[in-house]
PDB file of C-alpha atoms and ligand atoms in Angstrom:
ATOM      1  CA  MET A   1    -163.874  46.122 -89.011  1.00  0.00           C
ATOM      2  CA  ILE A   2    -162.973  49.588 -90.264  1.00  0.00           C
ATOM      3  CA  ILE A   3    -160.338  50.202 -92.887  1.00  0.00           C
ATOM      4  CA  ASP A   4    -157.556  51.346 -90.580  1.00  0.00           C
ATOM      5  CA  GLN A   5    -157.985  48.216 -88.456  1.00  0.00           C
ATOM      6  CA  ILE A   6    -157.738  46.092 -91.589  1.00  0.00           C
ATOM      7  CA  VAL A   7    -154.638  47.710 -93.049  1.00  0.00           C
ATOM      8  CA  SER A   8    -152.918  47.837 -89.674  1.00  0.00           C
ATOM      9  CA  ARG A   9    -152.963  44.026 -89.596  1.00  0.00           C
ATOM     10  CA  ALA A  10    -150.483  43.645 -92.452  1.00  0.00           C
ATOM     11  CA  SER A  11    -147.751  45.751 -93.973  1.00  0.00           C
ATOM     12  CA  VAL A  12    -148.073  43.809 -97.244  1.00  0.00           C
ATOM     13  CA  ILE A  13    -151.417  42.903 -98.817  1.00  0.00           C
ATOM     14  CA  PRO A  14    -151.100  40.115-101.391  1.00  0.00           C
ATOM     15  CA  VAL A  15    -152.970  40.946-104.603  1.00  0.00           C
ATOM     16  CA  LEU A  16    -154.266  37.601-105.853  1.00  0.00           C
ATOM     17  CA  VAL A  17    -155.494  36.491-109.261  1.00  0.00           C
ATOM     18  CA  ILE A  18    -157.022  33.034-108.807  1.00  0.00           C
ATOM     19  CA  ASP A  19    -158.099  30.919-111.777  1.00  0.00           C
ATOM     20  CA  GLU A  20    -159.089  27.734-109.947  1.00  0.00           C
ATOM     21  CA  VAL A  21    -161.385  27.648-106.937  1.00  0.00           C
ATOM     22  CA  ALA A  22    -159.459  24.667-105.615  1.00  0.00           C
ATOM     23  CA  ASP A  23    -156.360  26.868-105.234  1.00  0.00           C
ATOM     24  CA  ALA A  24    -158.054  29.522-103.115  1.00  0.00           C
ATOM     25  CA  VAL A  25    -157.939  28.026 -99.634  1.00  0.00           C
ATOM     26  CA  PRO A  26    -154.455  26.448 -99.874  1.00  0.00           C
ATOM     27  CA  LEU A  27    -153.091  29.687-101.305  1.00  0.00           C
ATOM     28  CA  GLY A  28    -154.646  31.729 -98.528  1.00  0.00           C
ATOM     29  CA  ARG A  29    -153.409  29.336 -95.871  1.00  0.00           C
ATOM     30  CA  ALA A  30    -149.890  29.484 -97.318  1.00  0.00           C
ATOM     31  CA  LEU A  31    -149.908  33.281 -97.097  1.00  0.00           C
ATOM     32  CA  VAL A  32    -151.329  33.334 -93.565  1.00  0.00           C
ATOM     33  CA  ALA A  33    -148.708  30.773 -92.518  1.00  0.00           C
ATOM     34  CA  GLY A  34    -146.056  33.202 -93.737  1.00  0.00           C
ATOM     35  CA  GLY A  35    -147.532  36.050 -91.724  1.00  0.00           C
ATOM     36  CA  LEU A  36    -149.706  37.841 -94.293  1.00  0.00           C
ATOM     37  CA  SER A  37    -153.278  37.737 -93.073  1.00  0.00           C
ATOM     38  CA  VAL A  38    -155.006  40.429 -95.147  1.00  0.00           C
ATOM     39  CA  LEU A  39    -155.803  38.942 -98.553  1.00  0.00           C
ATOM     40  CA  GLU A  40    -157.091  40.763-101.645  1.00  0.00           C
ATOM     41  CA  ILE A  41    -158.664  38.580-104.319  1.00  0.00           C
ATOM     42  CA  THR A  42    -159.024  40.485-107.570  1.00  0.00           C
ATOM     43  CA  LEU A  43    -162.403  40.223-109.293  1.00  0.00           C
ATOM     44  CA  ARG A  44    -160.744  39.382-112.586  1.00  0.00           C
ATOM     45  CA  THR A  45    -161.580  35.739-112.963  1.00  0.00           C
ATOM     46  CA  PRO A  46    -164.985  34.050-113.154  1.00  0.00           C
ATOM     47  CA  VAL A  47    -164.358  32.230-109.881  1.00  0.00           C
ATOM     48  CA  ALA A  48    -163.156  35.249-107.894  1.00  0.00           C
ATOM     49  CA  LEU A  49    -166.295  35.788-105.805  1.00  0.00           C
ATOM     50  CA  GLU A  50    -166.494  32.107-104.967  1.00  0.00           C
ATOM     51  CA  CYS A  51    -162.852  32.283-103.892  1.00  0.00           C
ATOM     52  CA  VAL A  52    -163.642  35.233-101.599  1.00  0.00           C
ATOM     53  CA  GLN A  53    -166.484  33.238-100.065  1.00  0.00           C
ATOM     54  CA  ARG A  54    -164.404  30.099 -99.510  1.00  0.00           C
ATOM     55  CA  MET A  55    -161.403  31.945 -98.138  1.00  0.00           C
ATOM     56  CA  ALA A  56    -163.510  34.113 -95.826  1.00  0.00           C
ATOM     57  CA  GLY A  57    -165.273  31.036 -94.486  1.00  0.00           C
ATOM     58  CA  GLU A  58    -162.418  28.563 -94.274  1.00  0.00           C
ATOM     59  CA  ILE A  59    -159.172  30.344 -93.437  1.00  0.00           C
ATOM     60  CA  GLU A  60    -158.764  31.014 -89.776  1.00  0.00           C
ATOM     61  CA  GLY A  61    -156.993  34.255 -89.010  1.00  0.00           C
ATOM     62  CA  ALA A  62    -157.449  35.782 -92.466  1.00  0.00           C
ATOM     63  CA  VAL A  63    -159.128  39.055 -93.360  1.00  0.00           C
ATOM     64  CA  VAL A  64    -160.432  38.461 -96.861  1.00  0.00           C
ATOM     65  CA  GLY A  65    -161.436  41.176 -99.296  1.00  0.00           C
ATOM     66  CA  ALA A  66    -161.630  41.839-102.998  1.00  0.00           C
ATOM     67  CA  GLY A  67    -159.722  43.989-105.440  1.00  0.00           C
ATOM     68  CA  THR A  68    -160.552  45.307-108.910  1.00  0.00           C
ATOM     69  CA  VAL A  69    -163.910  46.455-107.525  1.00  0.00           C
ATOM     70  CA  LEU A  70    -165.167  48.806-110.216  1.00  0.00           C
ATOM     71  CA  THR A  71    -168.859  49.415-109.443  1.00  0.00           C
ATOM     72  CA  PRO A  72    -171.201  49.798-106.454  1.00  0.00           C
ATOM     73  CA  ALA A  73    -172.766  46.461-107.389  1.00  0.00           C
ATOM     74  CA  MET A  74    -169.409  44.717-107.152  1.00  0.00           C
ATOM     75  CA  ARG A  75    -168.854  46.189-103.656  1.00  0.00           C
ATOM     76  CA  GLN A  76    -172.226  44.838-102.576  1.00  0.00           C
ATOM     77  CA  ALA A  77    -171.524  41.434-104.159  1.00  0.00           C
ATOM     78  CA  VAL A  78    -168.303  41.130-102.162  1.00  0.00           C
ATOM     79  CA  ALA A  79    -170.159  41.953 -98.956  1.00  0.00           C
ATOM     80  CA  ASP A  80    -172.860  39.413 -99.839  1.00  0.00           C
ATOM     81  CA  VAL A  81    -170.358  36.551-100.025  1.00  0.00           C
ATOM     82  CA  GLY A  82    -168.675  37.481 -96.745  1.00  0.00           C
ATOM     83  CA  GLY A  83    -165.805  39.638 -97.981  1.00  0.00           C
ATOM     84  CA  GLN A  84    -164.615  42.153 -95.408  1.00  0.00           C
ATOM     85  CA  PHE A  85    -163.221  44.950 -97.568  1.00  0.00           C
ATOM     86  CA  CYS A  86    -162.875  46.186-101.146  1.00  0.00           C
ATOM     87  CA  VAL A  87    -160.058  47.827-103.066  1.00  0.00           C
ATOM     88  CA  SER A  88    -160.558  49.693-106.323  1.00  0.00           C
ATOM     89  CA  PRO A  89    -158.010  50.943-108.844  1.00  0.00           C
ATOM     90  CA  GLY A  90    -159.893  54.269-108.924  1.00  0.00           C
ATOM     91  CA  LEU A  91    -162.712  56.301-107.411  1.00  0.00           C
ATOM     92  CA  ILE A  92    -166.129  54.726-107.975  1.00  0.00           C
ATOM     93  CA  GLU A  93    -168.695  57.360-108.841  1.00  0.00           C
ATOM     94  CA  GLY A  94    -171.243  57.765-106.078  1.00  0.00           C
ATOM     95  CA  GLU A  95    -169.410  55.552-103.574  1.00  0.00           C
ATOM     96  CA  THR A  96    -168.420  56.977-100.213  1.00  0.00           C
ATOM     97  CA  CYS A  97    -166.771  55.702 -97.070  1.00  0.00           C
ATOM     98  CA  GLU A  98    -170.247  54.568 -95.976  1.00  0.00           C
ATOM     99  CA  GLY A  99    -171.249  51.178 -97.293  1.00  0.00           C
ATOM    100  CA  ALA A 100    -171.753  47.542 -96.437  1.00  0.00           C
ATOM    101  CA  ILE A 101    -168.005  46.982 -96.136  1.00  0.00           C
ATOM    102  CA  PRO A 102    -164.995  49.330 -96.215  1.00  0.00           C
ATOM    103  CA  LEU A 103    -163.676  50.427 -99.583  1.00  0.00           C
ATOM    104  CA  MET A 104    -160.159  51.672-100.296  1.00  0.00           C
ATOM    105  CA  PRO A 105    -160.309  53.604-103.575  1.00  0.00           C
ATOM    106  CA  GLY A 106    -157.390  54.160-105.893  1.00  0.00           C
ATOM    107  CA  ILE A 107    -156.041  57.588-106.754  1.00  0.00           C
ATOM    108  CA  ALA A 108    -153.214  58.842-108.931  1.00  0.00           C
ATOM    109  CA  THR A 109    -153.492  62.639-108.718  1.00  0.00           C
ATOM    110  CA  ALA A 110    -154.101  65.430-106.196  1.00  0.00           C
ATOM    111  CA  THR A 111    -157.497  66.135-107.727  1.00  0.00           C
ATOM    112  CA  GLU A 112    -158.592  62.522-107.332  1.00  0.00           C
ATOM    113  CA  LEU A 113    -157.305  62.522-103.779  1.00  0.00           C
ATOM    114  CA  MET A 114    -159.366  65.637-103.016  1.00  0.00           C
ATOM    115  CA  ALA A 115    -162.477  63.988-104.451  1.00  0.00           C
ATOM    116  CA  GLY A 116    -161.837  60.902-102.337  1.00  0.00           C
ATOM    117  CA  LEU A 117    -161.334  62.931 -99.171  1.00  0.00           C
ATOM    118  CA  ALA A 118    -164.569  64.810 -99.911  1.00  0.00           C
ATOM    119  CA  ALA A 119    -166.337  61.424-100.104  1.00  0.00           C
ATOM    120  CA  GLY A 120    -165.076  60.677 -96.600  1.00  0.00           C
ATOM    121  CA  PHE A 121    -162.260  58.277 -97.450  1.00  0.00           C
ATOM    122  CA  THR A 122    -159.051  58.400 -95.434  1.00  0.00           C
ATOM    123  CA  HIS A 123    -157.110  55.454 -96.925  1.00  0.00           C
ATOM    124  CA  PHE A 124    -156.189  55.258-100.601  1.00  0.00           C
ATOM    125  CA  LYS A 125    -154.486  52.877-102.952  1.00  0.00           C
ATOM    126  CA  LEU A 126    -151.880  54.839-104.931  1.00  0.00           C
ATOM    127  CA  PHE A 127    -152.187  53.224-108.339  1.00  0.00           C
ATOM    128  CA  PRO A 128    -150.248  52.388-110.398  1.00  0.00           C
ATOM    129  CA  ALA A 129    -147.694  53.429-107.791  1.00  0.00           C
ATOM    130  CA  ASN A 130    -144.533  53.001-109.823  1.00  0.00           C
ATOM    131  CA  VAL A 131    -145.987  54.877-112.806  1.00  0.00           C
ATOM    132  CA  VAL A 132    -147.558  57.856-111.023  1.00  0.00           C
ATOM    133  CA  GLY A 133    -144.538  58.977-109.066  1.00  0.00           C
ATOM    134  CA  GLY A 134    -143.996  56.294-106.456  1.00  0.00           C
ATOM    135  CA  VAL A 135    -142.138  57.330-103.318  1.00  0.00           C
ATOM    136  CA  ASP A 136    -141.687  60.912-104.552  1.00  0.00           C
ATOM    137  CA  ALA A 137    -145.413  61.369-105.190  1.00  0.00           C
ATOM    138  CA  LEU A 138    -146.227  60.086-101.703  1.00  0.00           C
ATOM    139  CA  LYS A 139    -143.700  62.463-100.152  1.00  0.00           C
ATOM    140  CA  ALA A 140    -145.248  65.326-102.115  1.00  0.00           C
ATOM    141  CA  PHE A 141    -148.794  64.397-100.989  1.00  0.00           C
ATOM    142  CA  ALA A 142    -147.774  64.242 -97.319  1.00  0.00           C
ATOM    143  CA  SER A 143    -147.804  67.959 -96.537  1.00  0.00           C
ATOM    144  CA  PRO A 144    -151.000  69.183 -98.284  1.00  0.00           C
ATOM    145  CA  PHE A 145    -152.955  66.008 -97.466  1.00  0.00           C
ATOM    146  CA  GLN A 146    -151.950  65.199 -93.900  1.00  0.00           C
ATOM    147  CA  GLN A 147    -155.097  63.198 -93.228  1.00  0.00           C
ATOM    148  CA  ALA A 148    -154.529  60.787 -96.146  1.00  0.00           C
ATOM    149  CA  LYS A 149    -152.951  57.348 -95.689  1.00  0.00           C
ATOM    150  CA  PHE A 150    -151.782  55.161 -98.548  1.00  0.00           C
ATOM    151  CA  CYS A 151    -151.393  51.617 -99.724  1.00  0.00           C
ATOM    152  CA  PRO A 152    -149.246  51.968-102.843  1.00  0.00           C
ATOM    153  CA  THR A 153    -149.802  49.162-105.323  1.00  0.00           C
ATOM    154  CA  GLY A 154    -148.590  48.469-108.840  1.00  0.00           C
ATOM    155  CA  GLY A 155    -144.952  47.655-109.428  1.00  0.00           C
ATOM    156  CA  ILE A 156    -144.156  47.009-105.758  1.00  0.00           C
ATOM    157  CA  ASN A 157    -141.818  44.095-105.099  1.00  0.00           C
ATOM    158  CA  ALA A 158    -139.455  42.615-102.534  1.00  0.00           C
ATOM    159  CA  GLU A 159    -136.725  45.073-103.563  1.00  0.00           C
ATOM    160  CA  ASN A 160    -138.626  48.366-103.392  1.00  0.00           C
ATOM    161  CA  ALA A 161    -141.357  47.679-100.798  1.00  0.00           C
ATOM    162  CA  ALA A 162    -139.237  48.828 -97.850  1.00  0.00           C
ATOM    163  CA  ASN A 163    -138.727  52.267 -99.454  1.00  0.00           C
ATOM    164  CA  TYR A 164    -142.488  52.740 -99.462  1.00  0.00           C
ATOM    165  CA  LEU A 165    -143.067  51.293 -95.993  1.00  0.00           C
ATOM    166  CA  ALA A 166    -140.549  53.766 -94.556  1.00  0.00           C
ATOM    167  CA  LEU A 167    -142.829  56.696 -95.445  1.00  0.00           C
ATOM    168  CA  PRO A 168    -145.017  58.005 -92.588  1.00  0.00           C
ATOM    169  CA  ASN A 169    -148.122  58.251 -94.791  1.00  0.00           C
ATOM    170  CA  VAL A 170    -147.811  54.657 -96.042  1.00  0.00           C
ATOM    171  CA  VAL A 171    -149.680  52.120 -93.914  1.00  0.00           C
ATOM    172  CA  CYS A 172    -149.059  49.090 -96.120  1.00  0.00           C
ATOM    173  CA  VAL A 173    -148.253  48.123 -99.695  1.00  0.00           C
ATOM    174  CA  GLY A 174    -150.047  45.803-102.073  1.00  0.00           C
ATOM    175  CA  GLY A 175    -148.542  43.482-104.609  1.00  0.00           C
ATOM    176  CA  SER A 176    -148.749  40.273-106.537  1.00  0.00           C
ATOM    177  CA  TRP A 177    -145.106  39.308-106.067  1.00  0.00           C
ATOM    178  CA  VAL A 178    -145.854  37.151-103.024  1.00  0.00           C
ATOM    179  CA  ALA A 179    -148.080  34.814-105.047  1.00  0.00           C
ATOM    180  CA  PRO A 180    -146.513  34.281-108.473  1.00  0.00           C
ATOM    181  CA  GLN A 181    -148.887  32.672-110.957  1.00  0.00           C
ATOM    182  CA  ALA A 182    -146.407  29.896-111.712  1.00  0.00           C
ATOM    183  CA  ALA A 183    -146.181  28.896-108.057  1.00  0.00           C
ATOM    184  CA  VAL A 184    -149.968  28.957-107.685  1.00  0.00           C
ATOM    185  CA  ARG A 185    -150.412  26.791-110.794  1.00  0.00           C
ATOM    186  CA  ALA A 186    -147.791  24.366-109.531  1.00  0.00           C
ATOM    187  CA  GLY A 187    -149.354  24.270-106.060  1.00  0.00           C
ATOM    188  CA  ASP A 188    -145.987  25.256-104.611  1.00  0.00           C
ATOM    189  CA  TRP A 189    -147.455  26.495-101.340  1.00  0.00           C
ATOM    190  CA  SER A 190    -144.218  26.257 -99.382  1.00  0.00           C
ATOM    191  CA  HIS A 191    -142.558  28.673-101.818  1.00  0.00           C
ATOM    192  CA  ILE A 192    -145.448  31.083-101.344  1.00  0.00           C
ATOM    193  CA  THR A 193    -145.153  30.806 -97.565  1.00  0.00           C
ATOM    194  CA  GLN A 194    -141.447  31.647 -97.875  1.00  0.00           C
ATOM    195  CA  LEU A 195    -142.204  34.712-100.013  1.00  0.00           C
ATOM    196  CA  ALA A 196    -144.892  35.763 -97.537  1.00  0.00           C
ATOM    197  CA  ARG A 197    -142.513  35.381 -94.607  1.00  0.00           C
ATOM    198  CA  LYS A 198    -139.955  37.643 -96.286  1.00  0.00           C
ATOM    199  CA  ALA A 199    -142.654  40.179 -97.159  1.00  0.00           C
ATOM    200  CA  ALA A 200    -144.052  40.139 -93.616  1.00  0.00           C
ATOM    201  CA  ALA A 201    -140.558  40.824 -92.270  1.00  0.00           C
ATOM    202  CA  LEU A 202    -140.299  44.011 -94.367  1.00  0.00           C
ATOM    203  CA  GLY A 203    -142.802  45.712 -92.102  1.00  0.00           C
ATOM    204  CA  ARG A 204    -140.608  45.040 -89.093  1.00  0.00           C
ATOM    205  CA  LEU A 205    -137.389  46.526 -90.519  1.00  0.00           C
TER     206      LEU A 205
HETATM  207  C1  3PG B   1    -153.140  45.079-109.392  1.00  0.00           C
HETATM  208  O1  3PG B   1    -154.229  45.566-109.164  1.00  0.00           O
HETATM  209  O2  3PG B   1    -152.899  44.291-110.306  1.00  0.00           O
HETATM  210  C2  3PG B   1    -152.083  45.452-108.477  1.00  0.00           C
HETATM  211  O3  3PG B   1    -151.783  46.778-108.634  1.00  0.00           O
HETATM  212  C3  3PG B   1    -150.909  44.557-108.517  1.00  0.00           C
HETATM  213  O4  3PG B   1    -149.847  45.103-109.171  1.00  0.00           O
HETATM  214  P1  3PG B   1    -148.502  44.272-109.273  1.00  0.00           P
HETATM  215  O5  3PG B   1    -148.832  43.020-110.061  1.00  0.00           O
HETATM  216  O6  3PG B   1    -147.559  45.191-109.998  1.00  0.00           O
HETATM  217  O7  3PG B   1    -148.064  43.946-107.882  1.00  0.00           O
END
């Protein structure tokens, strides 16, 4: 699957930090049940790669990838366990749009965006979106960089997501708000499904 097929499947990509492997599949199923089928597991916990593997293998209808991918080796490791895409907070030196699985690099400035375009990327995470100009930055990037599409992430929530999704150069947004740590720890999957359902509806406004 190429990156535009992946991002076109969901207007909101949940950004997940999972501490316990046992939570991975129920969490993913709760999100898919609410209508969010593209799942980003951040490589920030020791069990993250195992979670990618379990979720990719066991959750029907999900497209499972990894976030916080910082090196070429991490991109390869995600591919090796069956992950379908990677997201990075920045540009990874030497990485291009070619690779085992699609990568969506993060950018915060015009210069970084130009470097990413030169490496063949078309889809970028604007990160941290709320700090580096948010909606106004994306509007400003639209004219000089007409070929670039964005998934703003960082500070996006149920209140401001629709403002981003209304922009023509935004294909989806990412955020952790749909899977609060407290709800994951409590195993409150029905609450997470409710949050996912509301988030999924934002893309249809
Ligand atoms: C991240 O990589 O942590 C994402 O940008 C999530 O940001 P958020 O927690 O502000 O949604």
